[in-house]
Amino acid sequence: LDVTVQAEVLALLRHLQKTEGLSVLLVTHDLGVAAEMCDDIVVLKDGRIVESGERLMERVRIVRNAVRRLRARKHVEVP
């Protein structure tokens, strides 16, 4: 997806999560997207779980906070 379409799709998913109470299973290679959208993350390699749990979520929180700081800057657009 291009950046604009990706942002629109993610915004729609967030809206549906909040208004309809939906759960979303998101498959992505983009850790920034995962950090913004997910409460829990599992990393797979060759169909096997290679990482999950609190250590992974701590790293994801760091990315999530960095993405939010970038979005807060008006001159920087981050999907």
Coordinates of C-alpha atoms in Angstrom, one line a residue:
L1 CA 0.0 0.0 0.0
D2 CA 1.2 3.5 -0.6
V3 CA 1.5 5.7 2.5
T4 CA -1.8 7.5 2.0
V5 CA -3.9 4.4 1.4
Q6 CA -2.1 2.6 4.3
A7 CA -2.9 5.5 6.7
E8 CA -6.6 5.4 5.6
V9 CA -6.9 1.7 6.1
L10 CA -5.2 1.8 9.5
A11 CA -7.5 4.7 10.5
L12 CA -10.5 2.7 9.5
L13 CA -9.3 -0.3 11.5
R14 CA -8.8 1.8 14.6
H15 CA -12.2 3.4 14.2
L16 CA -13.9 -0.1 13.9
Q17 CA -11.9 -1.3 16.9
K18 CA -13.1 1.6 19.1
T19 CA -16.7 1.9 17.8
E20 CA -17.6 -1.8 17.3
G21 CA -15.3 -3.4 19.8
L22 CA -13.7 -5.5 17.1
S23 CA -10.5 -7.4 17.4
V24 CA -7.9 -7.3 14.6
L25 CA -5.4 -9.9 13.6
L26 CA -2.7 -7.9 11.7
V27 CA 0.0 -9.6 9.7
T28 CA 2.8 -7.2 8.8
H29 CA 6.5 -6.7 8.3
D30 CA 6.3 -3.1 9.5
L31 CA 7.1 -2.9 13.2
G32 CA 6.0 0.7 13.3
V33 CA 2.5 -0.3 12.2
A34 CA 2.5 -3.1 14.6
A35 CA 3.6 -0.8 17.4
E36 CA 0.8 1.6 16.7
M37 CA -2.0 -1.0 16.2
C38 CA -1.3 -4.0 18.4
D39 CA -1.6 -4.8 22.1
D40 CA 0.3 -8.1 21.7
I41 CA 2.9 -9.1 19.1
V42 CA 4.4 -12.4 18.1
V43 CA 7.3 -12.7 15.7
L44 CA 7.3 -15.7 13.4
K45 CA 10.1 -17.2 11.3
D46 CA 9.4 -20.0 8.9
G47 CA 6.0 -20.4 10.5
R48 CA 7.3 -20.8 14.0
I49 CA 7.2 -18.4 16.9
V50 CA 10.6 -17.1 17.6
E51 CA 9.8 -14.2 19.9
S52 CA 6.9 -13.0 22.0
G53 CA 6.2 -11.8 25.5
E54 CA 7.2 -8.8 27.6
R55 CA 10.7 -8.2 26.3
L56 CA 9.4 -7.9 22.8
M57 CA 6.5 -5.7 23.9
E58 CA 9.0 -3.4 25.7
R59 CA 10.9 -2.9 22.5
V60 CA 7.6 -2.3 20.6
R61 CA 6.6 0.3 23.2
I62 CA 9.9 2.2 22.5
V63 CA 9.1 2.2 18.8
R64 CA 5.5 3.2 19.4
N65 CA 6.6 6.2 21.5
A66 CA 9.1 7.2 18.9
V67 CA 6.4 7.1 16.2
R68 CA 4.0 9.1 18.3
R69 CA 6.7 11.8 18.9
L70 CA 7.4 12.0 15.2
R71 CA 3.7 12.3 14.5
A72 CA 3.5 15.1 17.0
R73 CA 5.9 17.2 14.8
K74 CA 3.7 19.0 12.4
H75 CA 6.3 19.0 9.6
V76 CA 6.9 15.2 9.7
E77 CA 4.3 12.9 8.2
V78 CA 4.5 9.3 9.5
P79 CA 2.0 6.7 8.3

